[in-house]
Amino acid sequence: MGIIFEQENQIFHLQTKNTSYIMKVVKNKYLSHVYWGRKILTPDVENAQLNRFIGFSAAADNEDQTYSLDFVCQEYPTGCSTDFRIPAISVLFEDGSRNTQLLYKDFQIIAGKPGLEGLPATYVEKDSDADTLMITLEDSLQKVKVILMYTVFRELDVITRSVQVVNESNARVVLEKVISANVDFETADYDFVSLPGAWGRERHIERTPLRSGVQSVESRRGASSHQNNPFIALAEKGADEARGSVYGFHFVYSGNFTAGVEVDQIFKSRAYIGLNDYDFSWLLESGEAFQAPEAVLVYSAEGFGGMSRIFHDLYRKHLVRGKFRDEPRPILVNNWEGTYFDFNEEKILDIAGEAAGLGIELFVLDDGWFGKRNSDTCSLGDWYVNTEKLPAGIGGLAEKINAYGMKFGLWFEPEMVSPDSDLYREHPDWCIHVPGRMRTECRNQLVLDLSRQEVCDYIVKAVSNILDTANIEYVKWDMNRHMTELGSAGLPAQRQKEMPHRYMLGLYQVLEQVVGSHPNVLFESCSGGGGRFDPGMLYYMPQTWTSDDTDAVERLLIQYGTSLAYPISTMGSHVSAVPNHQAGRVTSLKMRGDVAMSGNFGYELDLTKLSVEEKEIIRKQIVQYKDLRTFIQSGDMYRLASPFEGNHTAWMFRSKDGNNVFAAYFQTLSEVNPGIRRMKFTALEPDAVYEVLGEGKQYHGDELMEIGLVVDCYGDFQSQTWRLKKR
Ligand code: DGJ
């Protein structure tokens, strides 16, 4: 296992537990891609790597008209040497040319996994957990080097990739495109899977067969976005939750990205993921290097479920950092939907008092505590407490909430500025803008220009000032608009297109400082719900507010889709009031609780307005979640019925040791005279005995898996759950 280099045949063979990834240096020193998939112990690479003439090809080597890069599977295509397909890189040289020819130069293998400076990336704690291969390709004419970095995880079927471009010439070059991972496949017999959406409807699963041409998803909004997620998968025809080959591609980045597949004239396909070249360029001075963010590649022969569980394990142990990585997350109540901006200390303490009595562990004060913010029209940037609303300040309020036996958490939106704010009046050029153009507002706010160091420094200071003066144990870091009129007052004309990526580097630097200097604070990222739910943010903040939409029915779709790539421990999931504020739907408190329990559980309503019966249900939900959360958050998830395919949704969580199981079944709309429905469990030990807690009944694993337990749901918006314990 690990990384093997076969000198004689010039083959790189990357092996994880169950997979092989093979490259070969071919004629004229091009680096070709040979294979990625289920492990092959002794590959005959000549058989795997074909060469054939296709009409109208250009020959990479004038001596041999059958040899064209348009046919050969490439590892990092430049598009300029007889390969007419989408390139991974585009470089503008000082003489105006773009022709780039990257040929194999050398390689290095090291134990462990180096970090990527200034960027989020997966990590290992012990060098023995991974090996890293660095292959250098070189354009000897233009003196530009490209270093392809591959890390192979020992215990997981994961390969991570990233790319560094080094300008070794005496001239400047401009990078116009740098993709982080390209994988060529010999056929197009796959379905393209992505997670598109919108605000309040994030990460719905779409699956379509590949067809000729390019199918892609991207963000041009300055954030990974609600509209698309930096994730795609290629699934073998017929692959389902448990069976079939699935290839997952994920980008560890929070800004503009592109991910797609090109199917060419002879039905080969080229998958890619990386920085979006839209509004991107990077001027590299002589001697400078550019580091592209990381791409995560996961292969599973066990369908989507297998792929997801690999992503979940990777992100829980090798992406999320800090003390909360391994700690059960607290049950919280957030006042946003309970009060919106209309609160004072008394109201907050009333809700917090109720919450404490019900067993809730953390109170989160949302938007509206600072400046003159009684609506969304002002004060972003003015991070000082509004003492008219909170006379004892944040410190005083935190103390009172702590006295109830609860932790205290606070909302910020540090990357934004309201035109009606002291900060904007003092620094009107600190926002992203183009001189002379209208500064388009969105939710009455502008985006601060985090490509400028002084702006980053201001944010670190403003947030730290509050965090350091009160006992704040949780922060919700929000971001509520996308970028328009891209421009920075801090950059020269030829670097204006660097702003969106420089913004992300600035944000990552701010987060590293704020989060790093507050190791005991649990950070949750948010962007109007799940508008920046990406692996980049998870490197800094272990959980994300999954969606502003808390309607239980819509949440089935959102949470099911999100779980394709993200672990349950990263998903904030709350019970809110009915009629639901986003969807207008009325669902039972039981169903709302059961859906929210399949995530980081909490409440988002005015608890003082609940009836005695409702409070009793909530009290029980909290006791139930405290029993479940360790293994819901850290165990294995199995999706059993998809809300994208019908009226029923089901999923199950099993602790890593196999002793504890929680399964939930949801019926969206009532069915009259329905057929018999059963919850068929999976991944149990066939001959072990499991007790269904609360029912006092015991069954063998094989019966639970093959016959299952009868589902008894009657009416619209119903749910049923089972808690099993292995005896
Ligand atoms: C958007 C978030 O998603 C909500 O949860 C809430 O925090 C509001 N912002 C506050 O303005």
PDB file of C-alpha atoms in Angstrom, residues 28-278:
ATOM      1  CA  ASN A  28       8.067  12.204 -25.388  1.00  0.00           C
ATOM      2  CA  LYS A  29       7.745  12.396 -21.591  1.00  0.00           C
ATOM      3  CA  TYR A  30       4.070  13.266 -21.356  1.00  0.00           C
ATOM      4  CA  LEU A  31       2.441  12.149 -18.116  1.00  0.00           C
ATOM      5  CA  SER A  32      -0.540   9.992 -18.940  1.00  0.00           C
ATOM      6  CA  HIS A  33      -3.362   8.796 -16.748  1.00  0.00           C
ATOM      7  CA  VAL A  34      -3.848   5.043 -16.895  1.00  0.00           C
ATOM      8  CA  TYR A  35      -6.428   3.980 -14.336  1.00  0.00           C
ATOM      9  CA  TRP A  36      -8.382   4.871 -11.206  1.00  0.00           C
ATOM     10  CA  GLY A  37     -10.722   2.447  -9.497  1.00  0.00           C
ATOM     11  CA  ARG A  38     -10.876  -0.851  -7.637  1.00  0.00           C
ATOM     12  CA  LYS A  39      -7.407  -2.077  -6.651  1.00  0.00           C
ATOM     13  CA  ILE A  40      -5.333  -3.892  -9.280  1.00  0.00           C
ATOM     14  CA  LEU A  41      -2.315  -5.629  -7.839  1.00  0.00           C
ATOM     15  CA  THR A  42      -0.180  -6.160 -10.937  1.00  0.00           C
ATOM     16  CA  PRO A  43      -1.488  -4.001 -13.740  1.00  0.00           C
ATOM     17  CA  ASP A  44      -0.354  -4.618 -17.299  1.00  0.00           C
ATOM     18  CA  VAL A  45      -0.170  -0.970 -18.164  1.00  0.00           C
ATOM     19  CA  GLU A  46       0.444  -1.482 -21.870  1.00  0.00           C
ATOM     20  CA  ASN A  47      -2.961  -3.149 -22.010  1.00  0.00           C
ATOM     21  CA  ALA A  48      -4.545  -0.343 -20.056  1.00  0.00           C
ATOM     22  CA  GLN A  49      -2.971   2.491 -21.993  1.00  0.00           C
ATOM     23  CA  LEU A  50      -4.100   2.451 -25.605  1.00  0.00           C
ATOM     24  CA  ASN A  51      -3.050   4.562 -28.541  1.00  0.00           C
ATOM     25  CA  ARG A  52      -5.056   4.797 -31.742  1.00  0.00           C
ATOM     26  CA  PHE A  53      -5.320   7.204 -34.620  1.00  0.00           C
ATOM     27  CA  ILE A  54      -8.508   9.245 -34.758  1.00  0.00           C
ATOM     28  CA  GLY A  55      -9.388  11.306 -37.823  1.00  0.00           C
ATOM     29  CA  PHE A  56      -8.323  14.946 -37.770  1.00  0.00           C
ATOM     30  CA  SER A  57      -5.947  14.443 -34.873  1.00  0.00           C
ATOM     31  CA  ALA A  58      -2.743  16.399 -34.726  1.00  0.00           C
ATOM     32  CA  ALA A  59       0.401  14.410 -34.019  1.00  0.00           C
ATOM     33  CA  ALA A  60       2.305  15.193 -30.854  1.00  0.00           C
ATOM     34  CA  ASP A  61       5.339  13.808 -32.561  1.00  0.00           C
ATOM     35  CA  ASN A  62       5.616  14.513 -36.281  1.00  0.00           C
ATOM     36  CA  GLU A  63       7.420  11.208 -36.764  1.00  0.00           C
ATOM     37  CA  ASP A  64       4.405   9.210 -35.679  1.00  0.00           C
ATOM     38  CA  GLN A  65       1.051  10.335 -37.045  1.00  0.00           C
ATOM     39  CA  THR A  66      -0.844   7.863 -34.870  1.00  0.00           C
ATOM     40  CA  TYR A  67       0.339   9.439 -31.636  1.00  0.00           C
ATOM     41  CA  SER A  68      -1.917  12.260 -30.553  1.00  0.00           C
ATOM     42  CA  LEU A  69      -2.570  13.685 -27.112  1.00  0.00           C
ATOM     43  CA  ASP A  70      -6.185  13.999 -28.164  1.00  0.00           C
ATOM     44  CA  PHE A  71      -6.375  10.259 -27.714  1.00  0.00           C
ATOM     45  CA  VAL A  72      -4.063   9.607 -24.788  1.00  0.00           C
ATOM     46  CA  CYS A  73      -5.565   9.930 -21.299  1.00  0.00           C
ATOM     47  CA  GLN A  74      -3.758  12.863 -19.708  1.00  0.00           C
ATOM     48  CA  GLU A  75      -2.901  13.559 -16.125  1.00  0.00           C
ATOM     49  CA  TYR A  76      -2.649  17.348 -16.339  1.00  0.00           C
ATOM     50  CA  PRO A  77      -3.598  18.536 -19.839  1.00  0.00           C
ATOM     51  CA  THR A  78      -2.483  21.893 -21.194  1.00  0.00           C
ATOM     52  CA  GLY A  79      -4.737  21.878 -24.238  1.00  0.00           C
ATOM     53  CA  CYS A  80      -1.947  23.234 -26.355  1.00  0.00           C
ATOM     54  CA  SER A  81      -0.187  20.162 -27.698  1.00  0.00           C
ATOM     55  CA  THR A  82      -2.590  18.281 -29.928  1.00  0.00           C
ATOM     56  CA  ASP A  83      -5.168  17.757 -27.197  1.00  0.00           C
ATOM     57  CA  PHE A  84      -8.306  19.669 -28.162  1.00  0.00           C
ATOM     58  CA  ARG A  85     -10.161  18.879 -24.947  1.00  0.00           C
ATOM     59  CA  ILE A  86     -10.549  21.164 -21.912  1.00  0.00           C
ATOM     60  CA  PRO A  87      -7.161  22.098 -20.467  1.00  0.00           C
ATOM     61  CA  ALA A  88      -6.322  22.093 -16.777  1.00  0.00           C
ATOM     62  CA  ILE A  89      -4.033  25.093 -17.007  1.00  0.00           C
ATOM     63  CA  SER A  90      -3.694  28.236 -19.069  1.00  0.00           C
ATOM     64  CA  VAL A  91      -0.643  30.483 -18.830  1.00  0.00           C
ATOM     65  CA  LEU A  92      -0.096  33.776 -20.639  1.00  0.00           C
ATOM     66  CA  PHE A  93       3.600  34.365 -21.257  1.00  0.00           C
ATOM     67  CA  GLU A  94       5.226  37.743 -21.707  1.00  0.00           C
ATOM     68  CA  ASP A  95       5.561  37.266 -25.471  1.00  0.00           C
ATOM     69  CA  GLY A  96       1.760  36.950 -25.689  1.00  0.00           C
ATOM     70  CA  SER A  97       1.771  33.203 -26.356  1.00  0.00           C
ATOM     71  CA  ARG A  98      -0.146  30.646 -24.352  1.00  0.00           C
ATOM     72  CA  ASN A  99       1.270  27.433 -25.757  1.00  0.00           C
ATOM     73  CA  THR A 100       2.366  25.361 -22.778  1.00  0.00           C
ATOM     74  CA  GLN A 101       4.078  22.016 -22.970  1.00  0.00           C
ATOM     75  CA  LEU A 102       4.401  20.250 -19.663  1.00  0.00           C
ATOM     76  CA  LEU A 103       6.753  17.276 -19.720  1.00  0.00           C
ATOM     77  CA  TYR A 104       7.711  14.941 -16.916  1.00  0.00           C
ATOM     78  CA  LYS A 105      10.862  15.991 -15.078  1.00  0.00           C
ATOM     79  CA  ASP A 106      11.151  14.152 -11.767  1.00  0.00           C
ATOM     80  CA  PHE A 107       9.347  13.111  -8.613  1.00  0.00           C
ATOM     81  CA  GLN A 108       9.667  12.906  -4.858  1.00  0.00           C
ATOM     82  CA  ILE A 109       7.849  10.755  -2.298  1.00  0.00           C
ATOM     83  CA  ILE A 110       7.549  11.800   1.321  1.00  0.00           C
ATOM     84  CA  ALA A 111       5.853  10.312   4.370  1.00  0.00           C
ATOM     85  CA  GLY A 112       2.832  12.218   5.701  1.00  0.00           C
ATOM     86  CA  LYS A 113       1.047  15.142   4.118  1.00  0.00           C
ATOM     87  CA  PRO A 114       2.376  18.700   3.950  1.00  0.00           C
ATOM     88  CA  GLY A 115      -0.078  21.558   4.533  1.00  0.00           C
ATOM     89  CA  LEU A 116      -0.918  24.100   1.842  1.00  0.00           C
ATOM     90  CA  GLU A 117       0.209  27.520   2.974  1.00  0.00           C
ATOM     91  CA  GLY A 118      -2.696  29.877   3.578  1.00  0.00           C
ATOM     92  CA  LEU A 119      -5.247  27.335   2.379  1.00  0.00           C
ATOM     93  CA  PRO A 120      -7.501  24.824   4.085  1.00  0.00           C
ATOM     94  CA  ALA A 121      -6.586  21.191   3.414  1.00  0.00           C
ATOM     95  CA  THR A 122      -7.035  17.723   4.811  1.00  0.00           C
ATOM     96  CA  TYR A 123      -4.297  16.681   7.212  1.00  0.00           C
ATOM     97  CA  VAL A 124      -2.825  13.682   8.991  1.00  0.00           C
ATOM     98  CA  GLU A 125      -1.638  13.664  12.584  1.00  0.00           C
ATOM     99  CA  LYS A 126       0.972  10.951  12.062  1.00  0.00           C
ATOM    100  CA  ASP A 127       3.257  10.695   9.045  1.00  0.00           C
ATOM    101  CA  SER A 128       2.496   6.994   8.954  1.00  0.00           C
ATOM    102  CA  ASP A 129      -1.155   7.771   8.061  1.00  0.00           C
ATOM    103  CA  ALA A 130      -0.373   8.951   4.517  1.00  0.00           C
ATOM    104  CA  ASP A 131       2.244   9.212   1.791  1.00  0.00           C
ATOM    105  CA  THR A 132       2.659  12.077  -0.603  1.00  0.00           C
ATOM    106  CA  LEU A 133       3.956  12.035  -4.155  1.00  0.00           C
ATOM    107  CA  MET A 134       5.136  15.195  -5.868  1.00  0.00           C
ATOM    108  CA  ILE A 135       5.582  14.969  -9.623  1.00  0.00           C
ATOM    109  CA  THR A 136       7.275  17.856 -11.362  1.00  0.00           C
ATOM    110  CA  LEU A 137       6.309  18.726 -14.928  1.00  0.00           C
ATOM    111  CA  GLU A 138       8.256  21.376 -16.756  1.00  0.00           C
ATOM    112  CA  ASP A 139       7.903  23.674 -19.735  1.00  0.00           C
ATOM    113  CA  SER A 140      11.564  23.968 -20.611  1.00  0.00           C
ATOM    114  CA  LEU A 141      11.038  26.728 -23.165  1.00  0.00           C
ATOM    115  CA  GLN A 142       9.118  29.092 -20.888  1.00  0.00           C
ATOM    116  CA  LYS A 143      10.782  27.883 -17.675  1.00  0.00           C
ATOM    117  CA  VAL A 144       7.580  27.238 -15.815  1.00  0.00           C
ATOM    118  CA  LYS A 145       7.254  24.251 -13.500  1.00  0.00           C
ATOM    119  CA  VAL A 146       4.069  22.549 -12.348  1.00  0.00           C
ATOM    120  CA  ILE A 147       4.216  20.354  -9.256  1.00  0.00           C
ATOM    121  CA  LEU A 148       1.382  17.854  -8.982  1.00  0.00           C
ATOM    122  CA  MET A 149       0.909  16.736  -5.394  1.00  0.00           C
ATOM    123  CA  TYR A 150      -0.934  13.495  -4.532  1.00  0.00           C
ATOM    124  CA  THR A 151      -1.551  12.240  -1.018  1.00  0.00           C
ATOM    125  CA  VAL A 152      -2.620   8.658  -0.447  1.00  0.00           C
ATOM    126  CA  PHE A 153      -4.372   7.964   2.851  1.00  0.00           C
ATOM    127  CA  ARG A 154      -3.493   4.607   4.397  1.00  0.00           C
ATOM    128  CA  GLU A 155      -6.826   3.698   5.920  1.00  0.00           C
ATOM    129  CA  LEU A 156      -9.239   5.486   3.612  1.00  0.00           C
ATOM    130  CA  ASP A 157      -9.899   5.173  -0.099  1.00  0.00           C
ATOM    131  CA  VAL A 158      -8.969   8.779  -0.615  1.00  0.00           C
ATOM    132  CA  ILE A 159      -6.457  10.534  -2.825  1.00  0.00           C
ATOM    133  CA  THR A 160      -6.048  14.272  -2.444  1.00  0.00           C
ATOM    134  CA  ARG A 161      -4.513  16.410  -5.129  1.00  0.00           C
ATOM    135  CA  SER A 162      -3.210  19.926  -5.454  1.00  0.00           C
ATOM    136  CA  VAL A 163      -1.049  21.850  -7.859  1.00  0.00           C
ATOM    137  CA  GLN A 164       1.708  24.388  -7.513  1.00  0.00           C
ATOM    138  CA  VAL A 165       2.922  26.521 -10.411  1.00  0.00           C
ATOM    139  CA  VAL A 166       6.427  27.985 -10.171  1.00  0.00           C
ATOM    140  CA  ASN A 167       7.710  30.721 -12.446  1.00  0.00           C
ATOM    141  CA  GLU A 168      11.426  30.005 -12.936  1.00  0.00           C
ATOM    142  CA  SER A 169      11.801  32.379 -15.869  1.00  0.00           C
ATOM    143  CA  ASN A 170      13.125  35.917 -15.726  1.00  0.00           C
ATOM    144  CA  ALA A 171       9.823  37.302 -16.953  1.00  0.00           C
ATOM    145  CA  ARG A 172       6.347  37.691 -15.473  1.00  0.00           C
ATOM    146  CA  VAL A 173       3.682  35.197 -16.409  1.00  0.00           C
ATOM    147  CA  VAL A 174      -0.071  35.409 -15.891  1.00  0.00           C
ATOM    148  CA  LEU A 175      -1.958  32.324 -14.774  1.00  0.00           C
ATOM    149  CA  GLU A 176      -5.391  32.383 -16.361  1.00  0.00           C
ATOM    150  CA  LYS A 177      -6.525  28.974 -15.170  1.00  0.00           C
ATOM    151  CA  VAL A 178      -5.193  26.383 -12.714  1.00  0.00           C
ATOM    152  CA  ILE A 179      -7.355  23.327 -12.129  1.00  0.00           C
ATOM    153  CA  SER A 180      -6.578  21.213  -9.059  1.00  0.00           C
ATOM    154  CA  ALA A 181      -7.527  17.777 -10.392  1.00  0.00           C
ATOM    155  CA  ASN A 182      -8.140  16.335 -13.826  1.00  0.00           C
ATOM    156  CA  VAL A 183      -9.063  12.693 -14.375  1.00  0.00           C
ATOM    157  CA  ASP A 184      -9.499  11.194 -17.837  1.00  0.00           C
ATOM    158  CA  PHE A 185     -11.737   8.129 -18.167  1.00  0.00           C
ATOM    159  CA  GLU A 186     -11.740   5.812 -21.171  1.00  0.00           C
ATOM    160  CA  THR A 187     -15.535   5.789 -21.536  1.00  0.00           C
ATOM    161  CA  ALA A 188     -18.541   7.960 -20.824  1.00  0.00           C
ATOM    162  CA  ASP A 189     -20.662   5.186 -19.319  1.00  0.00           C
ATOM    163  CA  TYR A 190     -21.419   7.186 -16.204  1.00  0.00           C
ATOM    164  CA  ASP A 191     -24.057   9.402 -14.693  1.00  0.00           C
ATOM    165  CA  PHE A 192     -23.139  12.928 -13.653  1.00  0.00           C
ATOM    166  CA  VAL A 193     -24.211  13.721 -10.101  1.00  0.00           C
ATOM    167  CA  SER A 194     -24.210  17.183  -8.551  1.00  0.00           C
ATOM    168  CA  LEU A 195     -25.776  19.113  -5.679  1.00  0.00           C
ATOM    169  CA  PRO A 196     -27.454  22.231  -7.110  1.00  0.00           C
ATOM    170  CA  GLY A 197     -29.985  24.346  -5.238  1.00  0.00           C
ATOM    171  CA  ALA A 198     -31.012  27.801  -4.158  1.00  0.00           C
ATOM    172  CA  TRP A 199     -31.430  29.711  -0.911  1.00  0.00           C
ATOM    173  CA  GLY A 200     -33.667  27.590   1.328  1.00  0.00           C
ATOM    174  CA  ARG A 201     -33.345  24.615  -1.052  1.00  0.00           C
ATOM    175  CA  GLU A 202     -29.667  23.743  -0.922  1.00  0.00           C
ATOM    176  CA  ARG A 203     -27.925  20.610  -2.204  1.00  0.00           C
ATOM    177  CA  HIS A 204     -30.683  18.710  -3.938  1.00  0.00           C
ATOM    178  CA  ILE A 205     -29.314  15.674  -5.765  1.00  0.00           C
ATOM    179  CA  GLU A 206     -29.366  15.711  -9.576  1.00  0.00           C
ATOM    180  CA  ARG A 207     -28.289  12.690 -11.590  1.00  0.00           C
ATOM    181  CA  THR A 208     -28.152  12.704 -15.389  1.00  0.00           C
ATOM    182  CA  PRO A 209     -26.400  10.465 -17.918  1.00  0.00           C
ATOM    183  CA  LEU A 210     -23.225  11.873 -19.439  1.00  0.00           C
ATOM    184  CA  ARG A 211     -23.658  13.113 -22.994  1.00  0.00           C
ATOM    185  CA  SER A 212     -21.324  14.551 -25.612  1.00  0.00           C
ATOM    186  CA  GLY A 213     -19.981  17.972 -24.737  1.00  0.00           C
ATOM    187  CA  VAL A 214     -19.399  19.563 -21.368  1.00  0.00           C
ATOM    188  CA  GLN A 215     -21.584  19.175 -18.302  1.00  0.00           C
ATOM    189  CA  SER A 216     -20.468  21.321 -15.436  1.00  0.00           C
ATOM    190  CA  VAL A 217     -21.405  23.145 -12.277  1.00  0.00           C
ATOM    191  CA  GLU A 218     -19.738  26.285 -11.047  1.00  0.00           C
ATOM    192  CA  SER A 219     -19.979  29.309  -8.816  1.00  0.00           C
ATOM    193  CA  ARG A 220     -19.278  32.837 -10.010  1.00  0.00           C
ATOM    194  CA  ARG A 221     -20.713  34.432  -6.868  1.00  0.00           C
ATOM    195  CA  GLY A 222     -17.577  34.831  -4.757  1.00  0.00           C
ATOM    196  CA  ALA A 223     -18.707  31.998  -2.456  1.00  0.00           C
ATOM    197  CA  SER A 224     -19.168  28.288  -2.986  1.00  0.00           C
ATOM    198  CA  SER A 225     -22.885  29.217  -2.881  1.00  0.00           C
ATOM    199  CA  HIS A 226     -26.355  27.801  -2.324  1.00  0.00           C
ATOM    200  CA  GLN A 227     -26.741  27.477  -6.077  1.00  0.00           C
ATOM    201  CA  ASN A 228     -24.065  24.808  -6.548  1.00  0.00           C
ATOM    202  CA  ASN A 229     -21.718  22.902  -4.310  1.00  0.00           C
ATOM    203  CA  PRO A 230     -18.051  22.228  -5.183  1.00  0.00           C
ATOM    204  CA  PHE A 231     -18.879  18.535  -5.475  1.00  0.00           C
ATOM    205  CA  ILE A 232     -19.549  16.196  -8.375  1.00  0.00           C
ATOM    206  CA  ALA A 233     -19.645  12.432  -8.707  1.00  0.00           C
ATOM    207  CA  LEU A 234     -19.480  10.061 -11.634  1.00  0.00           C
ATOM    208  CA  ALA A 235     -21.552   6.961 -11.046  1.00  0.00           C
ATOM    209  CA  GLU A 236     -21.480   3.756 -13.002  1.00  0.00           C
ATOM    210  CA  LYS A 237     -24.847   3.065 -14.685  1.00  0.00           C
ATOM    211  CA  GLY A 238     -27.141   1.434 -12.170  1.00  0.00           C
ATOM    212  CA  ALA A 239     -24.976   2.309  -9.156  1.00  0.00           C
ATOM    213  CA  ASP A 240     -27.156   2.754  -6.084  1.00  0.00           C
ATOM    214  CA  GLU A 241     -26.656   3.344  -2.371  1.00  0.00           C
ATOM    215  CA  ALA A 242     -24.975  -0.009  -1.803  1.00  0.00           C
ATOM    216  CA  ARG A 243     -23.576  -1.168  -5.121  1.00  0.00           C
ATOM    217  CA  GLY A 244     -21.596   0.065  -8.105  1.00  0.00           C
ATOM    218  CA  SER A 245     -18.593   2.245  -8.782  1.00  0.00           C
ATOM    219  CA  VAL A 246     -18.878   5.869  -7.740  1.00  0.00           C
ATOM    220  CA  TYR A 247     -16.144   8.493  -8.129  1.00  0.00           C
ATOM    221  CA  GLY A 248     -16.505  11.572  -5.915  1.00  0.00           C
ATOM    222  CA  PHE A 249     -14.709  14.881  -6.540  1.00  0.00           C
ATOM    223  CA  HIS A 250     -14.763  17.595  -3.910  1.00  0.00           C
ATOM    224  CA  PHE A 251     -12.965  20.936  -3.764  1.00  0.00           C
ATOM    225  CA  VAL A 252     -11.593  22.241  -0.466  1.00  0.00           C
ATOM    226  CA  TYR A 253     -12.402  25.856  -1.217  1.00  0.00           C
ATOM    227  CA  SER A 254     -15.109  28.396  -0.374  1.00  0.00           C
ATOM    228  CA  GLY A 255     -15.082  30.712  -3.396  1.00  0.00           C
ATOM    229  CA  ASN A 256     -15.605  30.506  -7.154  1.00  0.00           C
ATOM    230  CA  PHE A 257     -15.115  26.980  -8.445  1.00  0.00           C
ATOM    231  CA  THR A 258     -15.750  24.915 -11.519  1.00  0.00           C
ATOM    232  CA  ALA A 259     -16.338  21.162 -11.730  1.00  0.00           C
ATOM    233  CA  GLY A 260     -17.431  19.197 -14.724  1.00  0.00           C
ATOM    234  CA  VAL A 261     -16.966  16.493 -17.296  1.00  0.00           C
ATOM    235  CA  GLU A 262     -16.246  16.756 -20.997  1.00  0.00           C
ATOM    236  CA  VAL A 263     -17.280  13.843 -23.191  1.00  0.00           C
ATOM    237  CA  ASP A 264     -15.228  13.890 -26.376  1.00  0.00           C
ATOM    238  CA  GLN A 265     -15.717  12.674 -29.948  1.00  0.00           C
ATOM    239  CA  ILE A 266     -14.916   9.046 -29.149  1.00  0.00           C
ATOM    240  CA  PHE A 267     -16.854   9.055 -25.873  1.00  0.00           C
ATOM    241  CA  LYS A 268     -13.960   9.305 -23.506  1.00  0.00           C
ATOM    242  CA  SER A 269     -14.639  11.588 -20.576  1.00  0.00           C
ATOM    243  CA  ARG A 270     -12.529  14.142 -18.757  1.00  0.00           C
ATOM    244  CA  ALA A 271     -13.519  15.152 -15.230  1.00  0.00           C
ATOM    245  CA  TYR A 272     -12.069  18.232 -13.573  1.00  0.00           C
ATOM    246  CA  ILE A 273     -12.452  20.331 -10.433  1.00  0.00           C
ATOM    247  CA  GLY A 274     -10.727  23.504  -9.337  1.00  0.00           C
ATOM    248  CA  LEU A 275     -10.690  27.286  -9.262  1.00  0.00           C
ATOM    249  CA  ASN A 276     -13.111  28.911 -11.670  1.00  0.00           C
ATOM    250  CA  ASP A 277     -11.211  30.758 -14.388  1.00  0.00           C
ATOM    251  CA  TYR A 278     -14.094  33.247 -14.538  1.00  0.00           C
TER     252      TYR A 278
END
